[in-house]
Structures are given as C-alpha cells and as structure tokens.
Coordinates of C-alpha atoms in Angstrom, one line a residue:
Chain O
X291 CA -68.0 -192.6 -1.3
X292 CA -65.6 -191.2 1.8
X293 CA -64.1 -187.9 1.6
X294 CA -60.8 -187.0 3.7
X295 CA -59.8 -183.5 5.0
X296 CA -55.7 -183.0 4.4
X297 CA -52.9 -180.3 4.9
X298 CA -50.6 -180.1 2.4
X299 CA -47.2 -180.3 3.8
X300 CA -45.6 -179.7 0.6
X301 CA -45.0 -175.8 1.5
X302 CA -46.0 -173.0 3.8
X303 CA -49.0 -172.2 1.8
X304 CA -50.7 -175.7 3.5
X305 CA -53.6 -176.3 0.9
X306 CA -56.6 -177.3 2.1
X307 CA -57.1 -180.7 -0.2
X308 CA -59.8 -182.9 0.1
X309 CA -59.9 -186.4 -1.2
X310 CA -63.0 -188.5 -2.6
X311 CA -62.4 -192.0 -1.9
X312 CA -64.3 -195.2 -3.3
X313 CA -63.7 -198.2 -1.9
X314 CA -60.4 -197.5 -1.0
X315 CA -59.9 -196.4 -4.4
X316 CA -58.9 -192.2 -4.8
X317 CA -61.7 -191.2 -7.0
X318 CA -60.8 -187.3 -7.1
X319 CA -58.0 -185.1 -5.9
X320 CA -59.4 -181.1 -4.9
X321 CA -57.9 -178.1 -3.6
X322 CA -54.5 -178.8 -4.1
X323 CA -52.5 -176.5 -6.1
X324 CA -49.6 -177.9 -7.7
X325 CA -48.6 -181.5 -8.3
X326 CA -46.6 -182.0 -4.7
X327 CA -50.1 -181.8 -3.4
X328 CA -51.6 -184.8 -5.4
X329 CA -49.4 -186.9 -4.9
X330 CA -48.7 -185.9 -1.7
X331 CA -52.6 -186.2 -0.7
X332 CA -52.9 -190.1 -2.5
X333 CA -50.0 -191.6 -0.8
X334 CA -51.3 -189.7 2.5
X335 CA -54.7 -191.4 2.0
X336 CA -53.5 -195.0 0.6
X337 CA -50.5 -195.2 2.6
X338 CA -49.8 -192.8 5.2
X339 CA -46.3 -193.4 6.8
X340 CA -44.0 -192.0 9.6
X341 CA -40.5 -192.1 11.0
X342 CA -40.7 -192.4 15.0
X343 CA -37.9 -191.2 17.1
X344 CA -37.9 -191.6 21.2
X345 CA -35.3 -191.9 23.3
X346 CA -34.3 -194.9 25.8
X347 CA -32.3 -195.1 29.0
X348 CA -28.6 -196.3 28.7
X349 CA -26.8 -197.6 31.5
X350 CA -23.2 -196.6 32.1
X351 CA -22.9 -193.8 29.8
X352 CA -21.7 -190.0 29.7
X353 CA -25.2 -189.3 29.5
X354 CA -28.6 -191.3 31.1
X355 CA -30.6 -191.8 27.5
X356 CA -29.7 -192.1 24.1
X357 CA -32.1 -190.9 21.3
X358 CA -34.0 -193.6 18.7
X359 CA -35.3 -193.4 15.4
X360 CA -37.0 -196.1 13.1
X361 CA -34.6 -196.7 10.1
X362 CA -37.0 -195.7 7.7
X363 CA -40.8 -195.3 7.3
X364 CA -43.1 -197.2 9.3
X365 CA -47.0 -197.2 9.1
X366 CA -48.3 -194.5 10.4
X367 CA -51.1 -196.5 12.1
X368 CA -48.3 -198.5 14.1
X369 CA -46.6 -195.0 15.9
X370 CA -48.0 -196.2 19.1
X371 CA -46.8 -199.8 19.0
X372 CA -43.6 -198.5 17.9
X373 CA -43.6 -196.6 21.6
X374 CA -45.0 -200.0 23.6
X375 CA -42.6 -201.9 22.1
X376 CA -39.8 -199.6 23.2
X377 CA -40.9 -199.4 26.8
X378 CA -38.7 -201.0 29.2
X379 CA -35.6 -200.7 26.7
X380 CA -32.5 -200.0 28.2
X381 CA -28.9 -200.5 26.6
X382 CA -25.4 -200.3 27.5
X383 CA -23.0 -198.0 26.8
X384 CA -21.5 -197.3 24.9
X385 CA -23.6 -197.3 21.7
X386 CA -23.1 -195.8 18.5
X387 CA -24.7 -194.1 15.5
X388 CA -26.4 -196.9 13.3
X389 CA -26.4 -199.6 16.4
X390 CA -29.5 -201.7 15.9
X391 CA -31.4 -201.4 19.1
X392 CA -34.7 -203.5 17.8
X393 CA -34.8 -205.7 15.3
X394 CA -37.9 -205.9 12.6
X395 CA -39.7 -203.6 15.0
X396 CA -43.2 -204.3 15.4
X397 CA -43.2 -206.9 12.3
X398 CA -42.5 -203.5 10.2
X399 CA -39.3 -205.1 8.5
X400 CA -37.9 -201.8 9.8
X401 CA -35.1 -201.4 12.8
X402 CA -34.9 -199.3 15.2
X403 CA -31.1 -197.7 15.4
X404 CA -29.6 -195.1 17.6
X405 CA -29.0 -192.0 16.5
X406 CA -26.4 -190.5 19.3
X407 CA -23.1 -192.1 20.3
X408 CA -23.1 -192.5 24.3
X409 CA -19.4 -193.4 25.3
X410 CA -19.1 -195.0 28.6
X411 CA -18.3 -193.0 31.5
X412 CA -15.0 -192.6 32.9
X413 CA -15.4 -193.3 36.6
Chain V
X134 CA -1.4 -164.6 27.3
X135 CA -2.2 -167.3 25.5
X136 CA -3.2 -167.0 21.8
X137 CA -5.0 -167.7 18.6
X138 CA -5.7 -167.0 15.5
X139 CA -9.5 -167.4 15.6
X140 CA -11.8 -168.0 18.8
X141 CA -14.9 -169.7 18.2
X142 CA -17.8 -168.7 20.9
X143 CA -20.4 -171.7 20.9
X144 CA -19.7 -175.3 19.7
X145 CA -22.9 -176.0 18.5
X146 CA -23.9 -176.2 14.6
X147 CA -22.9 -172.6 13.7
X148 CA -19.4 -172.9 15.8
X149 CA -18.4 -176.2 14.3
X150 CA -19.1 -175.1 10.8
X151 CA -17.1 -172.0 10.7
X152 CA -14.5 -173.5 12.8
X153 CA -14.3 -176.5 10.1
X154 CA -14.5 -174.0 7.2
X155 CA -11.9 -172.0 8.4
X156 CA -9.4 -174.5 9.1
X157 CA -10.4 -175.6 5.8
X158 CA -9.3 -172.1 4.6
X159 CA -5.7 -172.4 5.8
X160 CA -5.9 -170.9 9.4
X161 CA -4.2 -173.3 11.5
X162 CA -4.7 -172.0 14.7
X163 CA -8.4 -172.0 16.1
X164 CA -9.5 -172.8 19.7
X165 CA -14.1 -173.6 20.0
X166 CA -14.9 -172.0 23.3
X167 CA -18.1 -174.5 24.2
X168 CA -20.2 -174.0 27.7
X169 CA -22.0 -177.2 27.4
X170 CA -19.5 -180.3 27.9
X171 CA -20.1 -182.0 24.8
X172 CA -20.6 -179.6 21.5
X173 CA -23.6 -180.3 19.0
X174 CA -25.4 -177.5 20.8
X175 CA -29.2 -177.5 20.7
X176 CA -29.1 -180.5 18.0
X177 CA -28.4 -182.8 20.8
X178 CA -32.1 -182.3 22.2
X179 CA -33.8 -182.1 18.6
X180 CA -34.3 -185.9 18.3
X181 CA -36.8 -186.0 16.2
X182 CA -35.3 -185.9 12.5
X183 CA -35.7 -183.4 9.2
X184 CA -32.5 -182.4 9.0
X185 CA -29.5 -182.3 6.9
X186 CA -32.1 -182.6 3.9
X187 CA -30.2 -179.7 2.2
X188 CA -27.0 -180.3 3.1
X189 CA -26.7 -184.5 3.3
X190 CA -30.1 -184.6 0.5
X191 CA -31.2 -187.7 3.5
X192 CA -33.1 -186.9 6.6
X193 CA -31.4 -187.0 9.5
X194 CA -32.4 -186.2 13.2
X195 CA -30.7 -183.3 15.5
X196 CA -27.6 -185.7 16.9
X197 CA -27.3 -187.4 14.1
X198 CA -26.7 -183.9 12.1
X199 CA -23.9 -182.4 15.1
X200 CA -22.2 -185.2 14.7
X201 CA -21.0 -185.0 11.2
X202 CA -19.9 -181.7 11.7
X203 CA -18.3 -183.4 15.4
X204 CA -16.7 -185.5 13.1
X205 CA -15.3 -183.3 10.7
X206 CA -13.9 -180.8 13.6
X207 CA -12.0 -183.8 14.9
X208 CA -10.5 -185.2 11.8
X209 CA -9.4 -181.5 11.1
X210 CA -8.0 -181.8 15.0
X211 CA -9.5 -178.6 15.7
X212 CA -9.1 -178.7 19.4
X213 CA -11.8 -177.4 21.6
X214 CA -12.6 -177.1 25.1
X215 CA -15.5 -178.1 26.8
X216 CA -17.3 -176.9 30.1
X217 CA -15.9 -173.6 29.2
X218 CA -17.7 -170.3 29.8
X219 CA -16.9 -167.2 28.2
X220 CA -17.1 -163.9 30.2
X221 CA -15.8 -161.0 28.0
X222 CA -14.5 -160.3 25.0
X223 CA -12.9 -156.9 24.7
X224 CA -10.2 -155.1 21.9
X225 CA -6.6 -155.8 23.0
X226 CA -5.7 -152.3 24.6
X227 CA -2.7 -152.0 22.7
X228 CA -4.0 -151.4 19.8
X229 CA -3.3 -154.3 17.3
X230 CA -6.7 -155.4 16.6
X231 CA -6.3 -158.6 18.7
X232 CA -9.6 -159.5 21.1
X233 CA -9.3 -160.5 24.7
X234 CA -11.5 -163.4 25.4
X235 CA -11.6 -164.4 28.8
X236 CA -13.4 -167.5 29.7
X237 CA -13.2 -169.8 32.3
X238 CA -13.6 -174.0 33.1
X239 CA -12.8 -176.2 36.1
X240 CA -9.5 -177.1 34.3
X241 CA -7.6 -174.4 34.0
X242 CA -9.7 -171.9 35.8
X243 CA -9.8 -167.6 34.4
X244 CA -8.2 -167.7 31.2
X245 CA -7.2 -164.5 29.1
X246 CA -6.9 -165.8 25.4
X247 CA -6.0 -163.3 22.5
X248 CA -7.3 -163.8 19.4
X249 CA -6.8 -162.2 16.2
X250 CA -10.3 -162.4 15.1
X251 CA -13.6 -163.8 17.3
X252 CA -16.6 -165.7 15.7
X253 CA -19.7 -165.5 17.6
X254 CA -21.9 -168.5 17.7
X255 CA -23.6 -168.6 21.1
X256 CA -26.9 -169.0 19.6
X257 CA -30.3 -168.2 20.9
X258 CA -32.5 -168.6 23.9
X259 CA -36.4 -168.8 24.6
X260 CA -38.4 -166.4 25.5
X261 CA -39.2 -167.2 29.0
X262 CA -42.4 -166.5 31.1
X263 CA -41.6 -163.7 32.7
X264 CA -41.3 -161.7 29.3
X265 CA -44.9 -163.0 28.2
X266 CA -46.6 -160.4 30.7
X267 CA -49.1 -164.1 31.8
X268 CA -51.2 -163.2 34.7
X269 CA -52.0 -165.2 37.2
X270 CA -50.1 -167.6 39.7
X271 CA -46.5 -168.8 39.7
X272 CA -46.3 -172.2 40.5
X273 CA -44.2 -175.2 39.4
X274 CA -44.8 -176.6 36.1
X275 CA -44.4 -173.8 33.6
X276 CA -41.4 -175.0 31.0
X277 CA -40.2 -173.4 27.9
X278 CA -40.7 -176.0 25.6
X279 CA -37.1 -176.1 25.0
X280 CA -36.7 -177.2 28.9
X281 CA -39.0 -179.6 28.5
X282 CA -37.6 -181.3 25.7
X283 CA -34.3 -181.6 27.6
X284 CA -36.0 -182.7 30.2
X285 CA -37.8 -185.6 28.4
X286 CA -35.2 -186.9 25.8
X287 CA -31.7 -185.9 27.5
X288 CA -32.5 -186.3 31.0
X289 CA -35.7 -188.8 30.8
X290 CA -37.9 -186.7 33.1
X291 CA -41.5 -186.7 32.3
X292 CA -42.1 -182.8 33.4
X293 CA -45.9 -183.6 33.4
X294 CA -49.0 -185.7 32.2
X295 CA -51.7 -183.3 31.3
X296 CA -50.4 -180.3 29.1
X297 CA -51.2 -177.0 27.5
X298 CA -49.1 -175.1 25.2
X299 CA -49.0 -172.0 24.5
X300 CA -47.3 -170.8 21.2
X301 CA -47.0 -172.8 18.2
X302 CA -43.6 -172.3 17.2
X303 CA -41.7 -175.5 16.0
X304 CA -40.4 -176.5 19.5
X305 CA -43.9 -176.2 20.9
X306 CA -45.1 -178.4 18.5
X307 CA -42.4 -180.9 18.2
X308 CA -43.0 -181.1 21.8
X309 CA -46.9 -181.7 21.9
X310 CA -45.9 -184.9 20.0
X311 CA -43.1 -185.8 22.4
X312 CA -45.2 -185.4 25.0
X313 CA -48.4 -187.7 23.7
X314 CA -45.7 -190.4 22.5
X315 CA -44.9 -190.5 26.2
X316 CA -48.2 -190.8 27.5
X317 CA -49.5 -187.2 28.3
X318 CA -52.4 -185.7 27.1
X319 CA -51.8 -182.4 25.5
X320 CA -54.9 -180.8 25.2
X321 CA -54.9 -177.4 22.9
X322 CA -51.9 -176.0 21.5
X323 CA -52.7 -171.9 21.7
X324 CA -51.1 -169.1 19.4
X325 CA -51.8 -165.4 19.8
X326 CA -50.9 -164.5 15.6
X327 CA -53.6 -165.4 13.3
X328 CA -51.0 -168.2 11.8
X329 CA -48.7 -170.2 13.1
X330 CA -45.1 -170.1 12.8
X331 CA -44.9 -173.6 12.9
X332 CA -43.6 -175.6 9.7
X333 CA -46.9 -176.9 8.2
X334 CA -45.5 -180.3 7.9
X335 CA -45.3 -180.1 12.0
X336 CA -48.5 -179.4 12.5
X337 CA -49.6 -182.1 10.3
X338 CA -47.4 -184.5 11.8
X339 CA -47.3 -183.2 15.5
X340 CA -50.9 -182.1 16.0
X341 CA -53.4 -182.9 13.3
X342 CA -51.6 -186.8 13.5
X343 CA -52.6 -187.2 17.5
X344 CA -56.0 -185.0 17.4
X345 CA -54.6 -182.4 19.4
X346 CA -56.2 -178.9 18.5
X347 CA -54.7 -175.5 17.7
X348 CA -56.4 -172.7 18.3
X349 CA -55.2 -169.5 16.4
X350 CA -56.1 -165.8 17.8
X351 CA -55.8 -167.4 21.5
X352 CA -53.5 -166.2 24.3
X353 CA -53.1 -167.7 28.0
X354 CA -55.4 -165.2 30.4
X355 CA -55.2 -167.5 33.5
X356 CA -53.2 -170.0 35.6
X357 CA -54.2 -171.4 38.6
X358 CA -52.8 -173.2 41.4
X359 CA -49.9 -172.4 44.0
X360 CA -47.7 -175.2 44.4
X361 CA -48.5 -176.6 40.8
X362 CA -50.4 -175.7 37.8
X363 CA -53.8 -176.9 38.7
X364 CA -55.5 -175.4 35.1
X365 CA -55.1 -172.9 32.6
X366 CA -57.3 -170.7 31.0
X367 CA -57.3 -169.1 27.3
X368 CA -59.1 -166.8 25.5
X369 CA -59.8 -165.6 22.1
X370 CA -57.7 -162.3 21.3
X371 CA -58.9 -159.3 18.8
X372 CA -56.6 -157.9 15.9
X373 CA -54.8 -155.7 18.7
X374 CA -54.0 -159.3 20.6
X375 CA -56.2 -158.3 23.2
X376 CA -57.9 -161.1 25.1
X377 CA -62.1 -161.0 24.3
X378 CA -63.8 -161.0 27.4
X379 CA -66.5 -164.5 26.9
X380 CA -64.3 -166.3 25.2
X381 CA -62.5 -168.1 28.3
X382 CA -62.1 -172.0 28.2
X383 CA -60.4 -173.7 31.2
X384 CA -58.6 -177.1 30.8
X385 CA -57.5 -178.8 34.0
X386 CA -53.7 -179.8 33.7
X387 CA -50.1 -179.9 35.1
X388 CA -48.5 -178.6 32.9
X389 CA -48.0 -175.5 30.7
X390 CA -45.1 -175.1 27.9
X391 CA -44.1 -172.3 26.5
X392 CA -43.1 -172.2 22.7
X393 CA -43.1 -167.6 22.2
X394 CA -40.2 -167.1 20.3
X395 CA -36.3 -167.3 20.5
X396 CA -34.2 -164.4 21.2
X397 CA -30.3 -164.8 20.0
X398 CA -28.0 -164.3 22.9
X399 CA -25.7 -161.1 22.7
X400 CA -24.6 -160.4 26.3
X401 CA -21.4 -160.6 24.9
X402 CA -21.9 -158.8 22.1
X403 CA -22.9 -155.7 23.2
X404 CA -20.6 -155.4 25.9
X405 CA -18.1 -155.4 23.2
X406 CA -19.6 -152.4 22.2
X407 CA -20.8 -154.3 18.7
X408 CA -23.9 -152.6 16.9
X409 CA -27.2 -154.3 17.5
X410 CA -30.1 -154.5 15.0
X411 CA -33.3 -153.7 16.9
X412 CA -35.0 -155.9 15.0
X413 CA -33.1 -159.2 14.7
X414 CA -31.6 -158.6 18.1
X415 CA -28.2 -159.5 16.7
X416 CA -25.3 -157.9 15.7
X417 CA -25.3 -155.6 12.3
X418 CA -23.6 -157.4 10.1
X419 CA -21.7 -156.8 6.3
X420 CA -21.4 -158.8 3.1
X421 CA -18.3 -160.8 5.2
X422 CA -20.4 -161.3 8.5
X423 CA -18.8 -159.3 10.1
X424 CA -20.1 -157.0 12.8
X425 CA -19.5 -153.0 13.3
X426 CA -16.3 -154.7 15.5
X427 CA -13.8 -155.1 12.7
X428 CA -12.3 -159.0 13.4
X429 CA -15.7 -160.3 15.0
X430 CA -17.5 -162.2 13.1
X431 CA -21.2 -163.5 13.8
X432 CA -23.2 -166.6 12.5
X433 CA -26.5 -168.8 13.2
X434 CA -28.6 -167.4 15.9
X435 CA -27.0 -165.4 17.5
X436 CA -27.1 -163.8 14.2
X437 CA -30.5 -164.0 13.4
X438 CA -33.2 -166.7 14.4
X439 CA -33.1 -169.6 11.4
X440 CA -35.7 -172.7 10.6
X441 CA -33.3 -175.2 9.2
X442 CA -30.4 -176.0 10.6
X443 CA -28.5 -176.2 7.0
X444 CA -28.8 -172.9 6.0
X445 CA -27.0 -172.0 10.0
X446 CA -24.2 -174.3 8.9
X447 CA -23.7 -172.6 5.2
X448 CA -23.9 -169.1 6.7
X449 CA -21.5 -170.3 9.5
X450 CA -19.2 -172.0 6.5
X451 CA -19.0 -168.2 4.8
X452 CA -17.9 -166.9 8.8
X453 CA -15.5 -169.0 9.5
X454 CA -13.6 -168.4 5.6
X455 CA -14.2 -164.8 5.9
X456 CA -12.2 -164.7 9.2
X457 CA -9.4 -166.9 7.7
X458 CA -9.2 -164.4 5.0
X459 CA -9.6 -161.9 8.2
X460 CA -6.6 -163.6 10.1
X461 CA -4.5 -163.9 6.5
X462 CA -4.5 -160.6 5.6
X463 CA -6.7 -160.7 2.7
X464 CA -9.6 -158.8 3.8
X465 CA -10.1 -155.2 2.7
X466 CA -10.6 -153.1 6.0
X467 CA -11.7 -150.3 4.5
X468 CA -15.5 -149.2 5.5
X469 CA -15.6 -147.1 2.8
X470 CA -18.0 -147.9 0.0
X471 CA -20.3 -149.5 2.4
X472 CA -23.9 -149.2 1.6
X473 CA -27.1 -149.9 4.1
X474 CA -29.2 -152.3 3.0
X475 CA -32.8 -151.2 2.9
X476 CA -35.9 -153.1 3.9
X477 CA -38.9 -152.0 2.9
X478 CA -43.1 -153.1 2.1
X479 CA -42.9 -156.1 3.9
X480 CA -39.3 -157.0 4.7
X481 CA -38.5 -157.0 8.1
X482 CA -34.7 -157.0 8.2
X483 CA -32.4 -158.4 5.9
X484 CA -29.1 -160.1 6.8
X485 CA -26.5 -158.7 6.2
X486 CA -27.5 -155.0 6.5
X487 CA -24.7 -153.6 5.0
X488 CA -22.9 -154.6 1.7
X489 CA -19.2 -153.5 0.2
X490 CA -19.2 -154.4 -3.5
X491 CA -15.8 -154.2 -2.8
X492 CA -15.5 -156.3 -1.0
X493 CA -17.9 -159.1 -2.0
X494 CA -17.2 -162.6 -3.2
X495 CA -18.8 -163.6 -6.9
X496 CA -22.0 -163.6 -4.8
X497 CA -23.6 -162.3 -1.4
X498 CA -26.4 -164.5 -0.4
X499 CA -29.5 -162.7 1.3
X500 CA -31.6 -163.5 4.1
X501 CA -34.5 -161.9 5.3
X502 CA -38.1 -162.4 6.9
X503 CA -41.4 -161.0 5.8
X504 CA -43.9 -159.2 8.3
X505 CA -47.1 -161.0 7.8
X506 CA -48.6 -164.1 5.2
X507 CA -48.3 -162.6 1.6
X508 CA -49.9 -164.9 -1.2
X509 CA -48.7 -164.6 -5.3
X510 CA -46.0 -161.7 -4.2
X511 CA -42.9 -160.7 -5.4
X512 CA -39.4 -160.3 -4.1
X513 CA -37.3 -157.4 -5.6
X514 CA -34.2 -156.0 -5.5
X515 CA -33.3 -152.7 -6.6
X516 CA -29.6 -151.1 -6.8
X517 CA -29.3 -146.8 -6.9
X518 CA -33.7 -147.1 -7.8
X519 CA -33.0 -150.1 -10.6
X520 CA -34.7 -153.2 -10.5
X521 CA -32.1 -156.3 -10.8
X522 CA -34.4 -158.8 -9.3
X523 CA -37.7 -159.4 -9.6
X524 CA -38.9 -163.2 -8.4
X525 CA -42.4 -164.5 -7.9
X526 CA -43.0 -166.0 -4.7
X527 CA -46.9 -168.4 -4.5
X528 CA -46.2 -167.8 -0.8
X529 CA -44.0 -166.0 2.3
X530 CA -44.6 -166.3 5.8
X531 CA -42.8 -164.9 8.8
X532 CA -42.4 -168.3 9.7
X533 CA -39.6 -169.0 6.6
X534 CA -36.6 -167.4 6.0
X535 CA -36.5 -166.2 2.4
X536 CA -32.5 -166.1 0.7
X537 CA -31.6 -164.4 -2.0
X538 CA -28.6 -164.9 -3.9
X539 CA -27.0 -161.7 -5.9
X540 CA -23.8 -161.4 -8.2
X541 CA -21.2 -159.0 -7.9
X542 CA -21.4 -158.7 -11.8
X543 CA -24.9 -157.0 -11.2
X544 CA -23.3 -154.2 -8.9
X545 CA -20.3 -153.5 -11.3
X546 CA -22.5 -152.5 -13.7
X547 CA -24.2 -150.0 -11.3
X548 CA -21.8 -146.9 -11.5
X549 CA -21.3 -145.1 -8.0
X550 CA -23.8 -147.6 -6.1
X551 CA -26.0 -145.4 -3.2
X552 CA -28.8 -147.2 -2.3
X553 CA -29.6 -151.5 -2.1
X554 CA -33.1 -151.9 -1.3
X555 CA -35.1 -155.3 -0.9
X556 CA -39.5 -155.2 -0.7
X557 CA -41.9 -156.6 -1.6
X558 CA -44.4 -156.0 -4.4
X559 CA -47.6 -156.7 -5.9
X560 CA -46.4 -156.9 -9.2

C-alpha cells in the first residue's frame, strides 16, 4: 500500500487529495471534491505528464533566442532530459511558428517546435 | 497635424485586439502607437504556454498567442509603428473633441497626431523594490521577476544560480521553474498573504514539481552583501504582516526575484486629467470603456490587472468596437442616467464602475476581485435594492477575476434605476 499527497489543479479551491495505491494499482481516491479531482488525481498518479518550453539561441536573427515548446505532452519524469537534450541547440534564422527544432525528442515520439518567428536581421 | 480616427497606446495583447475589432467595426483609419519594436507586448517573454485556452479552446504559449492577433492586425493592414514612445495626450484646444497625441521614434522624430478617439493599452508594470519598504543592503542581483524572465528567455542571460523569491504571484513562480530548468537552485519561494495569488496549477507545476518550498505568512527581513547578494533572510509575519522576531532563516544565494504585484501604468492617463480608481489604479471606466475623458477609451492592464490573457483580448475586442461606434457617431454622449456601480461585502472594485442602461449593448459583462479566500459564497447583484442575480460560487480568491454577465432586459424592467450594487453573501 503507497499513499500520494496531491494538489488539485482543477480550480482555485486546490483540494488536498490523497491517493492509496497498490501495486501501482489506485486503490482509493480521498479528499477531492468533485469529479475534475478524481480523475485529475489517477492520471496524476499513473501517468503524470508535462509540456516543456525553453528557449534556444538563434544565429542571425532580429532577436538572440527563440522560445521552444514540446508539441504535446511528455513524461513528466523526462522534464530534465528534455533540457540536456536541448543544450547546445542553436538554429538559424529565420525560424517560424511550428518549425521542428528536434525530432522524437528524447525517444518521447514528441517534437520539439518553435513557438516564435525570428526573421533574419537586416544588416 | 497629422490625423486619425483612433490611436491605439500599446501594441501588445489589449492594443491589437481593439485595434483588430475596431477595424473590424468599419473604422478605417487607426494608427498602434507601440514603444517596444516588435508588438506582442509582455506575451513575447511568457514562454511558457496556457494560453489562448478560452479563446483558441488549445493551449498555446505567450508568442504563440501575440501572434495570432499579429497576424490578424496585418491581414486587416492596420499599420503601426514601432520604437515609438508616447509622451502626452491632451484634448485638441479647439474644442472638437479630437486628442493630441504626441509621441516620438528615431524615424520621424516629435510627432503631433490628432485623433478622434484614443484607446489606452499601455499595460502594467511590477512593483519594484524600492516600493517593498526591504531593509537591508542594495547590491546587484535584485530582479523583478519580470526582468528576469526577459533576461533568461529574450536575452539568454542567466541573472543568477542560487535564488530566492519573494512573492508568489504567477511570474514569481513561472520563474522559479525557469530558473531550475536552467540549472539554478531556487531555494524557498516567500509570500507575505496567508495564500498565494498564484494559479494553483503553477504552483503544482512550478514548485511542488521541482521540490522547491513555499512558505506562506513569510516576508524578506534581510539582505546582505554590497556588491552582490551574498544571502537573504526571511521571517514569519503576524496577521498585521509584521515580521516575528525568532523566526529568521538565512539562505546563502545570488539572487533575489521579486514577484509583489503589478501596478497598470497611467502616467498618461492622469495627465490627461482622466479619473483614477484608487483601487484598481486605472482609469474609471463606463459600460462602453470608456473613461471620465469622453473619446478615451481603456482596456487590459492598464485597466485593471487580469490572469488570463483571453479575457484582456475580449475586453479589448468591446474597446476597440465601442470607439468605432465613438468615431461613427453612434455613441450616446450623454452622462446622464449614469449610475455608480457599488461594491460592497467583499468586492473590491468592479469594472466598469459606472453603467448607462442607455447606453448598454444586450449585455455588460462584469469584472471584479474579491478581498480575501471565501469558500460556498455567493455573488449577487441587486438593481434600486432588488436582487437580479444570485450565483453560488464553491470558491473566490483575490487571485481570480470573477465576470459577470447582465442583460439590459433586466434593467428595463427596473423603472427609474438609482442604485447597481455587487457583494457578496452568505446566503
């Protein structure tokens, strides 16, 4: 039997919800008080995810760095692997909205894309 | 002189909504005044994402967001000009109406421009250290947290490695994240309230994610260090937020960020002699958005501070049509009829402050703050000592806005409307 503190984040009144797990099974949901907070609370507990966003240098541009997200949801255990494997990225302007700057990042299945367009300076 | 129809001060998410919307209204002639030189605004630094959810129903991040609205303004050719710094606006002196803004850029240098109606939209700013009342030394490393996201995701500065933070409003948070995906170690994350005003899902996300602790009922009492921040000391605070002598803990670090509140940015505003509401620190506002100036119009936060980014550009959208209808000749100038909104048991303000059934649309949409954390509450509305509204809320925060929509059906059945009053009740 394992229990797990969460925070709702379903609204501001952030229930207090604790889990009973067994064997990675989710035995009980408690504290919650509405139905956003159990399901919230199991997929927080079975499959807690995120989306990452950094930004990386780009050479040439109107502006020195150009903001990143992960395409969709990632594991939430892989944020900081995400970040290592961005380290060292650097693209070339310009870059657009959507561009794919890593492929399959992390073995996640999921891109990485810009999220800024960075036009190339005019010298 | 040069002219237009509507000047748009600010070309971030408020500006380029009620600059689209108003074009989209039928005013053809509208000039976006922007200081930066590229327009998005503040969205350009907010990288991370959670936006757009109400408006797009998909989560985008803060570029992402400005530049549908970018996109929009350009398709509509709504020029604007960039690097471009307003100084003044002030009525025409001849008395037409018109408003004199002059503003100035690299291009064309001091430029008088008169407009036939203004919308604001500069915004808001942080509350800096030197209106916190923090004692001890002044050395380098103190950021508002807004600086320091700049810093880190526009400009790719790491401003430190070993952080404190004091204030846990969503920037502050946001940032202790930032910060620990770069590498630094942000130790405690202080408030001085009892709650934060943080969105909970940031401080599950942003703190509880990485470990990093919050600690509720705690000010900054101490920094130390002359050229740098060498470590910064906090302390529990009593129900009158004063520090508990005892209580001290000292963390060694770099770095302190600031995240105490945002303060819209009226310079202009008041020298134009528009009336200022004490309490949201913007301009008074009616039904139309417009301020006690007739012609100026105000939107996002220079307005009144917002959470979400959507509900700027929908109260931006209702600006920029009401100063089309402004500019066309369609709005009623009459003040007469014009009834102060009251706020009462619990409501802080409520935006706008004045209403003209008159002069209303099928609806006027209501925002206002509560004072403090009220659990199983409700919202009313009363018109001449009538209840018309009465909503059960399970929760309201200072931390969320709360809207509320009424229909200009209810106030034509009120005959010879006096009072509009919004509080909250037990039951």
């Amino acid at each position: 039997m394992e229990k797990r503190e969460l925070t709702c984040i379903g609204c501001p009144m952030g229930c207090q919800i604790t889990v009973t797990l067994e064997n990675g099974e989710v035995k009980s949901v408690e504290g919650n008080t509405c139905m956003k907070g159990d399901k919230y609370a199991r997929a927080e507990v079975t499959n807690p995810v995120r989306v990452v966003t950094s930004s990386v240098p780009v050479r040439d541009g109107e502006i020195d760095q150009v903001s990143v997200k992960t395409a969709g949801d990632i594991p939430k255990g892989c944020i900081f692997d995400v970040m290592e494997a961005l380290r060292g990225i650097s693209l070339q302007a310009p870059v657009h909205i959507g561009d794919v700057v890593l492929a399959d990042v992390c073995g996640t299945g999921v891109d990485i894309t810009a999220t800024k367009n960075v036009e190339r300076k005019i010298v | 002189m040069n002219r237009t129809k509507i000047a748009v001060i600010g070309g971030g998410p408020a500006g380029l909504a009620a600059a689209i919307e108003a074009k989209k209204a039928g005013t053809d002639s509208i000039l976006v005044l922007e200081r930066d030189r590229c327009l998005g605004g503040i969205l350009n630094q907010c990288i991370h994402n959670g936006f757009g959810l109400h408006t797009f129903k998909e989560e985008l991040t803060g570029p992402e967001y400005a530049q549908r609205f970018i996109d929009q303004a350009q398709e509509l050719e709504i020029p604007c000009r960039l690097g471009t710094m307003v100084m003044s606006i002030a009525m025409a002196e001849d008395g037409s109406g018109d408003k004199i803004v002059t503003y100035l850029n690299r291009e064309e240098g001091l430029v008088q421009l008169r407009a036939e109606a203004v919308i604001l939209a500069m915004g808001c700013r942080e509350r800096p250290r030197g209106a916190l009342s923090i004692p001890g030394f002044r050395p380098a490393g103190i950021y508002t947290a807004g600086t320091a996201q700049k810093l880190v995701n526009i400009n790719g500065f790491m401003p430190g490695r070993s952080v404190v933070i004091l204030g846990s409003g969503d920037i502050g948070l946001i940032m202790a994240r930032r910060m620990t995906l770069e590498g630094a170690k942000v130790q405690v994350v202080a408030e001085l309230m009892p709650y934060s005003g943080g969105l909970k899902r940031n401080i599950v996300q942003c703190l509880d994610d990485f470990g990093i602790p919050l600690k509720l009922s705690h000010t900054v009492v101490d920094i130390e260090g002359k050229e740098r921040v060498k470590a910064v000391t906090i302390a529990r605070v009593d129900e009158r937020s004063k520090p508990i002598p005892g209580t001290e803990e000292r963390y060694e670090c770099d770095t302190l960020l600031l995240s105490c509140g945002l303060l819209p940015e009226n310079e202009l505003t008041s020298a134009l002699g528009a009336v200022i509401s004490p309490v949201t620190r913007g301009p008074e506002v009616n039904e139309s958005l417009e301020t006690s100036v007739p012609g100026v119009f105000a939107c996002g936060n220079v307005l009144h501070v917002h959470d979400l980014v959507d509900f700027v550009s929908q109260e931006a959208g209702q600006a920029g049509r009401n100063a089309a209808r402004y500019v066309q000749g369609a709005a009623a100038k009459s003040s007469e009829g014009d009834i102060r909104v009251t706020a009462e048991n619990g409501v802080r303000y409520t935006v706008p402050e004045i209403i003209n059934p008159a002069r209303m649309e099928d609806t006027v949409t209501l925002r206002f703050r509560v004072g403090a954390v009220y659990q199983n509450i409700y919202e009313s509305v009363y018109l001449n000592g009538e209840r018309i509204l009465h909503r059960k809320k399970k929760i309201a925060a200072p931390g969320e806005m709360e809207t509320i929509v009424l229909k200009k059906e209810s106030f034509e059945q009120v005959k010879d409307l006096k009072s509009i009053t919004v509080r909250l009740e037990e039951e």
